[in-house]
Amino acid sequence: MLRALRNHPRWLNWFYGFTPPERGTISLGHRRVYIVPSRLGWMFAGTLAILLLGSINYALALGFALTFLLAGLGLAGMVHTARNLALLVVSPGRAEPVFAGEAAQFRLLLENPSRFDRPSILARHVGSGAQLVVDVGAGSMAEAVLAVPAARRGRLALGRVMLETRFPLDLFRAWSYVEPDAHCLIYPHPLYSALPASGAQAQGGTAQAPTRGNDDFSGLRDYQASDSPRHIAWKTVARTGNMLTKQFSEDTAEELWLEWQRVNPALGLEERLSVLTGWVLAAEQGGARYGLRIPGNEITPGRGDAQRAECLQALALYQLP
Amino acid sequence: MSTPHPLAPEARLLAAHDLAGLILALAIVGIPHALRAPWWLALLTLALYGWRALVFVWRQALPPRWLLLVLALVAMFGVWIEYRTVFGRIPAIVLLLLFSGLKLMETRTHRDAAAVVFLCYFLLITNFLYTQGIVEALVMCLALAVITVTVVGFSAPQRSLQANARSAAMLLGHAAPAALLLFLLFPRVQGPMWGLPQDAQSAVTGLNDTMTPGSVAELAQSDALAFRAEFAGPLPPPRQRYWRGPILSEFDGRTWSAAPTLLAEHGPRLRGGTTVRYSVLLEAHHRHWLFALESPAQRPPRANFSSEGHLLASAPVRVRLRYEMVSITDGQPDSGEDAGLLRHALRLPAGYNPKAKTLAGEWRRASAAEIEIVTRAVDFFRKSNIAYTLEPPPLGHDSVDEFLFSTRAGFCEHFASAFVFLMRAAGLPARVVTGYLGGDPNPIDGMLTVRQSDAHAWAEVFLAGHGWLRIDPTAAAVPARVESGLARAVPASGALPLLMRQELQWLRGMRYNWEALVHQWNVWVLGYNPERQRDFMSWFGMPRADWRDLAAALLGTMCLFAAVLLGWSVWRRTRPDPVQSAWLRFCTKLDARGLARAPHEGPRDFADRAVLSVPSSAPTIRRISDLYVALRYGKAGAPSEVAELKRLVRTFNPA
């Protein structure tokens, strides 16, 4: 029963001082910074006890002075350890989508609004154990990138992150939990197979991969920020220093429909999504114009990173809330 | 979760600067021990430190455990040969020094390094068993500074040394007030709580309860401090500075020793005389007796009078002790005395010093009154021309005869011993009194410093109708000893302690200053005992504070301290930014005129709009928005700019 109570979310929320997930920036108030002596701290306390007994027994005035200075040092260390974490501002950064089976790179921005630096802060992802030690300089920011393994497609919530520090004396361990509202889009794990034949009615998905996309080069134009790096005319850039983008004639490229129905129906839902993911990647790689048709969603043919991202997102979130 | 915790000390390896800090700290705390330890052990420890440094520099593997174990066993055997034990206090401390080196040899991670740091603390405190001077305190502060910088470096390995030093300075700065509070208010208990080891009082120089020819002379060559006295009024003249110590009334022909102690209800009764008030700060001598000017008129707490009229503490003086005293100088002593005690003061061993006995017999026969015998004896010493020397020639079986008639040179114990022998032989009860004569007044703080070199022995003779009279045969023979101290009384022979020599005046001047400082140190730091703590508390209106009051005071002060800190940090957090509040006030004023700032609107856009609707105050509005932008988004602005912004906003009135 106690265990049930201990894991009850409302009790936990009260205990940790916040209700997850937390939107926006999170300032670690004193209320949510916990501190206990570390093992070294207990050993230090034992040492102090021996020093105190020795000072009393041998009436060592300087022994008292040493003992009390060390005790004061321990107290100051406690305050400094808590201070190293308290009032730190945590905000989630952008997490680029990854494929299932890879590690989602969650970025946490740690901002130090104080005039002192905060060294040796450990950010540890509670669920996966991914961890990283960062130093946050006075009045500046540091980024902690937590590599959280993503097993399944969909939206992966970051979950609970523990921030811990033992600076400056190692005698105390201060920690705090945050659960920022950070998500990472996880695309289905791609299964690479041959692309379906072009043409709306081709069946079976066994046609050879189109290679003509690269041949439809129609000229160069000025680079724009949204252009795929793959289409930049790097040779020209190297020669002239001008950023130019290769243009392909859209009219000459065939439209390729990647369709749910074309995937081998014997496969399960996730495998079918994986095959479609592989097709999207292959089609984009091949430079074709492609569209995606899955039950309840249709993406008109296009090309480029935006098209690829849109298709992959549709696959990632298929039948998910 | 199998990955090691990156902040755990056992997971972090020792870096070069960590090792350098550890070795430096060990060197600071180890040097005083190394100077006392056997030379081979000091050398071995030093070699271990060096070896560890070389292992690091050359990137070698650390030596195997068994090698260190063998080293430890060999060294322990060496210590056993040196001291015939490994369990006494001194061998244990010496081994602690060695183990610091051995532990360093197996230090790989910060966890081991923390153990070395704890060893440093123990090396620091064991040094205080020997000495607790100002220098030791400064060395302790230095060592703590080095250790703290090193330890801060453990938990922030990537930080610069300067940054770590800054953190350490801040930590120590915050620790100091807490330490002071604890030092003053932590309830003190008078130790020891358990038996001190046998060697706890080894080799303390001071008076003994026996006296053989040469023992006081040997003591008088020591500059060590015996006690200090602080007088409420003027210093008594030198001839009254007789500090009475152990009284020796048993004589076996060579050695004078103290009789079994009997306690008395009261001290010596005196008529007339001058009352002198003073306090004594007595160095620990691990004996019972307390020193007072002749004659003590009151007894300090936890002390008793002996039947021989001197003061005995109820426990040996193991720590520096301060007590208030009242003495009466030049009083008329009480004439009554216990008959048994007087019989005791007449006993002489048979078969010693026949010549002296004959001489005393002649005086007895020739004198009409007892007082005449004493006068004759004093006269004899005055005219004897016996040399007063710190290096008396050795004496044989009949020590008094040889001193008086053949060697004719001696120190005060020879004079006192011979005089008391003569008196007893002449039938007068007499005894030897040891103690100190004189003292060195410090012109800086007016304290009288009494050293072992002021040790003296004199005689007391009982005369019916007069009581016990002090007779100083040394003073009779060498008057300068009393009036001007040892230095003028003894021919400049080289045996004098350094500070007693006349020619080193400048050295004495420096010494006076230093001693005045040391005295304050002794009173306020080393002498801060339970009584002093009670005195301290009574300043704050808490007389007779017991440990509960002290604990309450300590906790109360700490809570107050914490509350003040907390209040300050809360105040600092909630204190609004003056620039921001001025800007908000500006916005409110415009809002009242129907010009609300949209949430997306920046200060410049808002100012543009405001200028359009209130063209009459355009310059003010522009200036306010410029100042706001500069102060809020630019580099730190001057205080004058903040003041200008506040003034402009205050006087701003959009008509």
GROMACS .gro file of N, CA and C in nm, chain B residues 150-256:
model
  321
  471THR      N    1   4.217   2.238  -0.325
  471THR     CA    2   4.234   2.108  -0.389
  471THR      C    3   4.101   2.035  -0.397
  472VAL      N    4   4.026   2.037  -0.286
  472VAL     CA    5   3.900   1.962  -0.283
  472VAL      C    6   3.798   2.023  -0.379
  473VAL      N    7   3.797   2.156  -0.389
  473VAL     CA    8   3.707   2.219  -0.486
  473VAL      C    9   3.745   2.174  -0.626
  474GLY      N   10   3.876   2.159  -0.647
  474GLY     CA   11   3.923   2.111  -0.777
  474GLY      C   12   3.874   1.970  -0.808
  475PHE      N   13   3.855   1.887  -0.704
  475PHE     CA   14   3.805   1.751  -0.729
  475PHE      C   15   3.670   1.755  -0.798
  476SER      N   16   3.581   1.842  -0.747
  476SER     CA   17   3.444   1.836  -0.799
  476SER      C   18   3.426   1.923  -0.922
  477ALA      N   19   3.525   2.003  -0.956
  477ALA     CA   20   3.515   2.081  -1.079
  477ALA      C   21   3.647   2.070  -1.155
  478PRO      N   22   3.675   1.952  -1.212
  478PRO     CA   23   3.809   1.927  -1.268
  478PRO      C   24   3.843   2.017  -1.386
  479GLN      N   25   3.740   2.070  -1.453
  479GLN     CA   26   3.768   2.145  -1.575
  479GLN      C   27   3.787   2.293  -1.548
  480ARG      N   28   3.771   2.333  -1.421
  480ARG     CA   29   3.779   2.475  -1.390
  480ARG      C   30   3.923   2.519  -1.372
  481SER      N   31   3.947   2.650  -1.387
  481SER     CA   32   4.082   2.700  -1.369
  481SER      C   33   4.115   2.707  -1.220
  482LEU      N   34   4.245   2.709  -1.193
  482LEU     CA   35   4.289   2.714  -1.053
  482LEU      C   36   4.240   2.842  -0.985
  483GLN      N   37   4.243   2.954  -1.061
  483GLN     CA   38   4.198   3.080  -1.002
  483GLN      C   39   4.053   3.071  -0.960
  484ALA      N   40   3.970   3.014  -1.049
  484ALA     CA   41   3.827   3.005  -1.017
  484ALA      C   42   3.808   2.918  -0.894
  485ASN      N   43   3.882   2.806  -0.886
  485ASN     CA   44   3.870   2.718  -0.770
  485ASN      C   45   3.918   2.788  -0.644
  486ALA      N   46   4.026   2.866  -0.657
  486ALA     CA   47   4.077   2.938  -0.541
  486ALA      C   48   3.974   3.040  -0.493
  487ARG      N   49   3.905   3.104  -0.590
  487ARG     CA   50   3.801   3.200  -0.553
  487ARG      C   51   3.689   3.130  -0.477
  488SER      N   52   3.647   3.015  -0.530
  488SER     CA   53   3.540   2.941  -0.461
  488SER      C   54   3.584   2.901  -0.322
  489ALA      N   55   3.710   2.855  -0.311
  489ALA     CA   56   3.759   2.811  -0.180
  489ALA      C   57   3.764   2.927  -0.083
  490ALA      N   58   3.807   3.044  -0.133
  490ALA     CA   59   3.814   3.162  -0.046
  490ALA      C   60   3.675   3.198   0.003
  491MET      N   61   3.578   3.188  -0.087
  491MET     CA   62   3.441   3.221  -0.049
  491MET      C   63   3.390   3.121   0.055
  492LEU      N   64   3.419   2.993   0.032
  492LEU     CA   65   3.377   2.890   0.128
  492LEU      C   66   3.437   2.916   0.265
  493LEU      N   67   3.568   2.943   0.267
  493LEU     CA   68   3.634   2.965   0.396
  493LEU      C   69   3.582   3.092   0.461
  494GLY      N   70   3.555   3.194   0.377
  494GLY     CA   71   3.499   3.317   0.430
  494GLY      C   72   3.363   3.295   0.493
  495HIS      N   73   3.283   3.208   0.433
  495HIS     CA   74   3.153   3.178   0.491
  495HIS      C   75   3.165   3.087   0.611
  496ALA      N   76   3.270   3.003   0.610
  496ALA     CA   77   3.287   2.909   0.721
  496ALA      C   78   3.334   2.980   0.846
  497ALA      N   79   3.412   3.089   0.828
  497ALA     CA   80   3.474   3.153   0.944
  497ALA      C   81   3.374   3.203   1.048
  498PRO      N   82   3.267   3.277   1.008
  498PRO     CA   83   3.174   3.321   1.113
  498PRO      C   84   3.107   3.204   1.185
  499ALA      N   85   3.071   3.101   1.108
  499ALA     CA   86   3.010   2.984   1.172
  499ALA      C   87   3.107   2.920   1.270
  500ALA      N   88   3.235   2.913   1.229
  500ALA     CA   89   3.336   2.853   1.316
  500ALA      C   90   3.354   2.936   1.443
  501LEU      N   91   3.353   3.068   1.426
  501LEU     CA   92   3.369   3.155   1.543
  501LEU      C   93   3.253   3.135   1.640
  502LEU      N   94   3.134   3.129   1.584
  502LEU     CA   95   3.014   3.108   1.665
  502LEU      C   96   3.024   2.975   1.740
  503LEU      N   97   3.063   2.872   1.669
  503LEU     CA   98   3.075   2.740   1.732
  503LEU      C   99   3.183   2.744   1.840
  504PHE      N  100   3.293   2.812   1.810
  504PHE     CA  101   3.402   2.817   1.906
  504PHE      C  102   3.356   2.884   2.035
  505LEU      N  103   3.279   2.993   2.019
  505LEU     CA  104   3.238   3.067   2.139
  505LEU      C  105   3.125   2.997   2.212
  506LEU      N  106   3.031   2.939   2.136
  506LEU     CA  107   2.906   2.895   2.200
  506LEU      C  108   2.892   2.745   2.213
  507PHE      N  109   2.972   2.667   2.144
  507PHE     CA  110   2.956   2.522   2.156
  507PHE      C  111   2.983   2.484   2.300
  508PRO      N  112   2.890   2.412   2.366
  508PRO     CA  113   2.909   2.384   2.508
  508PRO      C  114   3.039   2.308   2.532
  509ARG      N  115   3.127   2.369   2.610
  509ARG     CA  116   3.257   2.308   2.635
  509ARG      C  117   3.248   2.215   2.755
  510VAL      N  118   3.315   2.106   2.744
  510VAL     CA  119   3.325   2.011   2.854
  510VAL      C  120   3.470   2.009   2.897
  511GLN      N  121   3.492   2.003   3.028
  511GLN     CA  122   3.630   1.995   3.072
  511GLN      C  123   3.677   1.850   3.057
  512GLY      N  124   3.780   1.831   2.975
  512GLY     CA  125   3.833   1.697   2.957
  512GLY      C  126   3.919   1.659   3.074
  513PRO      N  127   3.980   1.543   3.080
  513PRO     CA  128   3.960   1.436   2.983
  513PRO      C  129   3.836   1.353   3.014
  514MET      N  130   3.778   1.296   2.910
  514MET     CA  131   3.662   1.212   2.930
  514MET      C  132   3.704   1.070   2.963
  515TRP      N  133   3.824   1.033   2.923
  515TRP     CA  134   3.874   0.902   2.961
  515TRP      C  135   4.020   0.919   2.995
  516GLY      N  136   4.080   0.815   3.046
  516GLY     CA  137   4.217   0.827   3.093
  516GLY      C  138   4.312   0.867   2.983
  517LEU      N  139   4.401   0.959   3.016
  517LEU     CA  140   4.501   0.996   2.917
  517LEU      C  141   4.607   0.887   2.913
  518PRO      N  142   4.667   0.864   2.800
  518PRO     CA  143   4.774   0.765   2.793
  518PRO      C  144   4.890   0.805   2.885
  519GLN      N  145   4.974   0.707   2.915
  519GLN     CA  146   5.083   0.729   3.008
  519GLN      C  147   5.178   0.839   2.962
  520ASP      N  148   5.194   0.852   2.830
  520ASP     CA  149   5.293   0.947   2.783
  520ASP      C  150   5.233   1.084   2.753
  521ALA      N  151   5.114   1.109   2.809
  521ALA     CA  152   5.048   1.236   2.777
  521ALA      C  153   5.125   1.355   2.834
  522GLN      N  154   5.207   1.331   2.935
  522GLN     CA  155   5.273   1.446   2.998
  522GLN      C  156   5.423   1.433   2.990
  523SER      N  157   5.469   1.376   2.880
  523SER     CA  158   5.611   1.349   2.872
  523SER      C  159   5.689   1.479   2.865
  524ALA      N  160   5.797   1.482   2.935
  524ALA     CA  161   5.899   1.586   2.919
  524ALA      C  162   5.844   1.726   2.930
  525VAL      N  163   5.772   1.753   3.037
  525VAL     CA  164   5.734   1.891   3.065
  525VAL      C  165   5.835   1.944   3.165
  526THR      N  166   5.900   2.054   3.129
  526THR     CA  167   5.997   2.108   3.223
  526THR      C  168   5.922   2.183   3.332
  527GLY      N  169   5.972   2.176   3.453
  527GLY     CA  170   5.909   2.246   3.562
  527GLY      C  171   5.963   2.193   3.692
  528LEU      N  172   5.914   2.252   3.799
  528LEU     CA  173   5.960   2.211   3.931
  528LEU      C  174   5.915   2.070   3.958
  529ASN      N  175   5.990   2.006   4.044
  529ASN     CA  176   5.962   1.868   4.077
  529ASN      C  177   5.932   1.861   4.227
  530ASP      N  178   5.886   1.744   4.271
  530ASP     CA  179   5.865   1.734   4.415
  530ASP      C  180   5.987   1.673   4.485
  531THR      N  181   6.099   1.671   4.414
  531THR     CA  182   6.225   1.636   4.478
  531THR      C  183   6.329   1.737   4.436
  532MET      N  184   6.437   1.745   4.512
  532MET     CA  185   6.543   1.839   4.476
  532MET      C  186   6.677   1.776   4.512
  533THR      N  187   6.762   1.763   4.413
  533THR     CA  188   6.898   1.716   4.438
  533THR      C  189   6.991   1.828   4.396
  534PRO      N  190   7.116   1.827   4.444
  534PRO     CA  191   7.207   1.933   4.401
  534PRO      C  192   7.217   1.936   4.249
  535GLY      N  193   7.195   2.052   4.191
  535GLY     CA  194   7.204   2.065   4.045
  535GLY      C  195   7.071   2.063   3.975
  536SER      N  196   6.963   2.018   4.042
  536SER     CA  197   6.837   2.005   3.968
  536SER      C  198   6.776   2.141   3.936
  537VAL      N  199   6.782   2.235   4.029
  537VAL     CA  200   6.725   2.367   4.001
  537VAL      C  201   6.815   2.440   3.901
  538ALA      N  202   6.945   2.422   3.913
  538ALA     CA  203   7.036   2.487   3.819
  538ALA      C  204   7.008   2.442   3.677
  539GLU      N  205   6.976   2.315   3.665
  539GLU     CA  206   6.945   2.262   3.532
  539GLU      C  207   6.816   2.324   3.479
  540LEU      N  208   6.717   2.332   3.569
  540LEU     CA  209   6.589   2.391   3.530
  540LEU      C  210   6.607   2.537   3.492
  541ALA      N  211   6.695   2.607   3.564
  541ALA     CA  212   6.711   2.750   3.545
  541ALA      C  213   6.776   2.783   3.411
  542GLN      N  214   6.819   2.682   3.339
  542GLN     CA  215   6.876   2.711   3.207
  542GLN      C  216   6.772   2.703   3.097
  543SER      N  217   6.647   2.685   3.137
  543SER     CA  218   6.540   2.676   3.037
  543SER      C  219   6.467   2.808   3.028
  544ASP      N  220   6.439   2.851   2.905
  544ASP     CA  221   6.361   2.972   2.883
  544ASP      C  222   6.212   2.947   2.887
  545ALA      N  223   6.173   2.820   2.910
  545ALA     CA  224   6.031   2.787   2.900
  545ALA      C  225   5.950   2.867   3.001
  546LEU      N  226   5.827   2.893   2.961
  546LEU     CA  227   5.737   2.973   3.042
  546LEU      C  228   5.684   2.889   3.158
  547ALA      N  229   5.683   2.946   3.279
  547ALA     CA  230   5.620   2.878   3.392
  547ALA      C  231   5.477   2.930   3.410
  548PHE      N  232   5.464   3.059   3.425
  548PHE     CA  233   5.330   3.119   3.433
  548PHE      C  234   5.345   3.269   3.412
  549ARG      N  235   5.231   3.335   3.400
  549ARG     CA  236   5.229   3.480   3.391
  549ARG      C  237   5.134   3.531   3.496
  550ALA      N  238   5.159   3.651   3.542
  550ALA     CA  239   5.071   3.709   3.643
  550ALA      C  240   5.037   3.850   3.601
  551GLU      N  241   4.914   3.885   3.626
  551GLU     CA  242   4.866   4.018   3.590
  551GLU      C  243   4.818   4.083   3.718
  552PHE      N  244   4.878   4.196   3.755
  552PHE     CA  245   4.847   4.257   3.884
  552PHE      C  246   4.745   4.367   3.866
  553ALA      N  247   4.651   4.372   3.963
  553ALA     CA  248   4.548   4.477   3.957
  553ALA      C  249   4.612   4.612   3.987
  554GLY      N  250   4.704   4.613   4.081
  554GLY     CA  251   4.769   4.739   4.116
  554GLY      C  252   4.912   4.740   4.065
  555PRO      N  253   5.000   4.815   4.132
  555PRO     CA  254   5.140   4.816   4.089
  555PRO      C  255   5.207   4.682   4.119
  556LEU      N  256   5.311   4.653   4.046
  556LEU     CA  257   5.386   4.531   4.070
  556LEU      C  258   5.451   4.537   4.207
  557PRO      N  259   5.452   4.429   4.281
  557PRO     CA  260   5.527   4.429   4.408
  557PRO      C  261   5.675   4.439   4.378
  558PRO      N  262   5.755   4.494   4.470
  558PRO     CA  263   5.899   4.507   4.444
  558PRO      C  264   5.963   4.369   4.431
  559PRO      N  265   6.080   4.364   4.366
  559PRO     CA  266   6.142   4.234   4.338
  559PRO      C  267   6.162   4.150   4.462
  560ARG      N  268   6.195   4.212   4.579
  560ARG     CA  269   6.224   4.129   4.697
  560ARG      C  270   6.099   4.063   4.752
  561GLN      N  271   5.981   4.102   4.702
  561GLN     CA  272   5.859   4.035   4.748
  561GLN      C  273   5.807   3.934   4.647
  562ARG      N  274   5.880   3.917   4.538
  562ARG     CA  275   5.827   3.828   4.434
  562ARG      C  276   5.871   3.684   4.458
  563TYR      N  277   5.840   3.634   4.573
  563TYR     CA  278   5.865   3.493   4.601
  563TYR      C  279   5.738   3.415   4.571
  564TRP      N  280   5.745   3.331   4.467
  564TRP     CA  281   5.629   3.249   4.428
  564TRP      C  282   5.649   3.111   4.490
  565ARG      N  283   5.565   3.080   4.587
  565ARG     CA  284   5.587   2.961   4.666
  565ARG      C  285   5.534   2.838   4.591
  566GLY      N  286   5.617   2.735   4.581
  566GLY     CA  287   5.577   2.611   4.514
  566GLY      C  288   5.589   2.494   4.607
  567PRO      N  289   5.638   2.382   4.561
  567PRO     CA  290   5.646   2.263   4.643
  567PRO      C  291   5.737   2.283   4.765
  568ILE      N  292   5.696   2.227   4.875
  568ILE     CA  293   5.772   2.241   4.999
  568ILE      C  294   5.834   2.106   5.030
  569LEU      N  295   5.964   2.106   5.051
  569LEU     CA  296   6.038   1.981   5.066
  569LEU      C  297   6.090   1.973   5.209
  570SER      N  298   6.043   1.875   5.281
  570SER     CA  299   6.088   1.867   5.420
  570SER      C  300   6.150   1.732   5.454
  571GLU      N  301   6.161   1.645   5.357
  571GLU     CA  302   6.225   1.515   5.384
  571GLU      C  303   6.365   1.518   5.322
  572PHE      N  304   6.464   1.474   5.399
  572PHE     CA  305   6.601   1.476   5.347
  572PHE      C  306   6.665   1.340   5.372
  573ASP      N  307   6.724   1.283   5.269
  573ASP     CA  308   6.786   1.152   5.287
  573ASP      C  309   6.938   1.162   5.278
  574GLY      N  310   6.992   1.283   5.289
  574GLY     CA  311   7.136   1.301   5.280
  574GLY      C  312   7.177   1.357   5.146
  575ARG      N  313   7.095   1.336   5.048
  575ARG     CA  314   7.128   1.390   4.916
  575ARG      C  315   7.007   1.461   4.855
  576THR      N  316   6.892   1.395   4.865
  576THR     CA  317   6.773   1.445   4.797
  576THR      C  318   6.673   1.498   4.898
  577TRP      N  319   6.622   1.618   4.868
  577TRP     CA  320   6.509   1.671   4.945
  577TRP      C  321   6.382   1.630   4.873
   0.00000   0.00000   0.00000
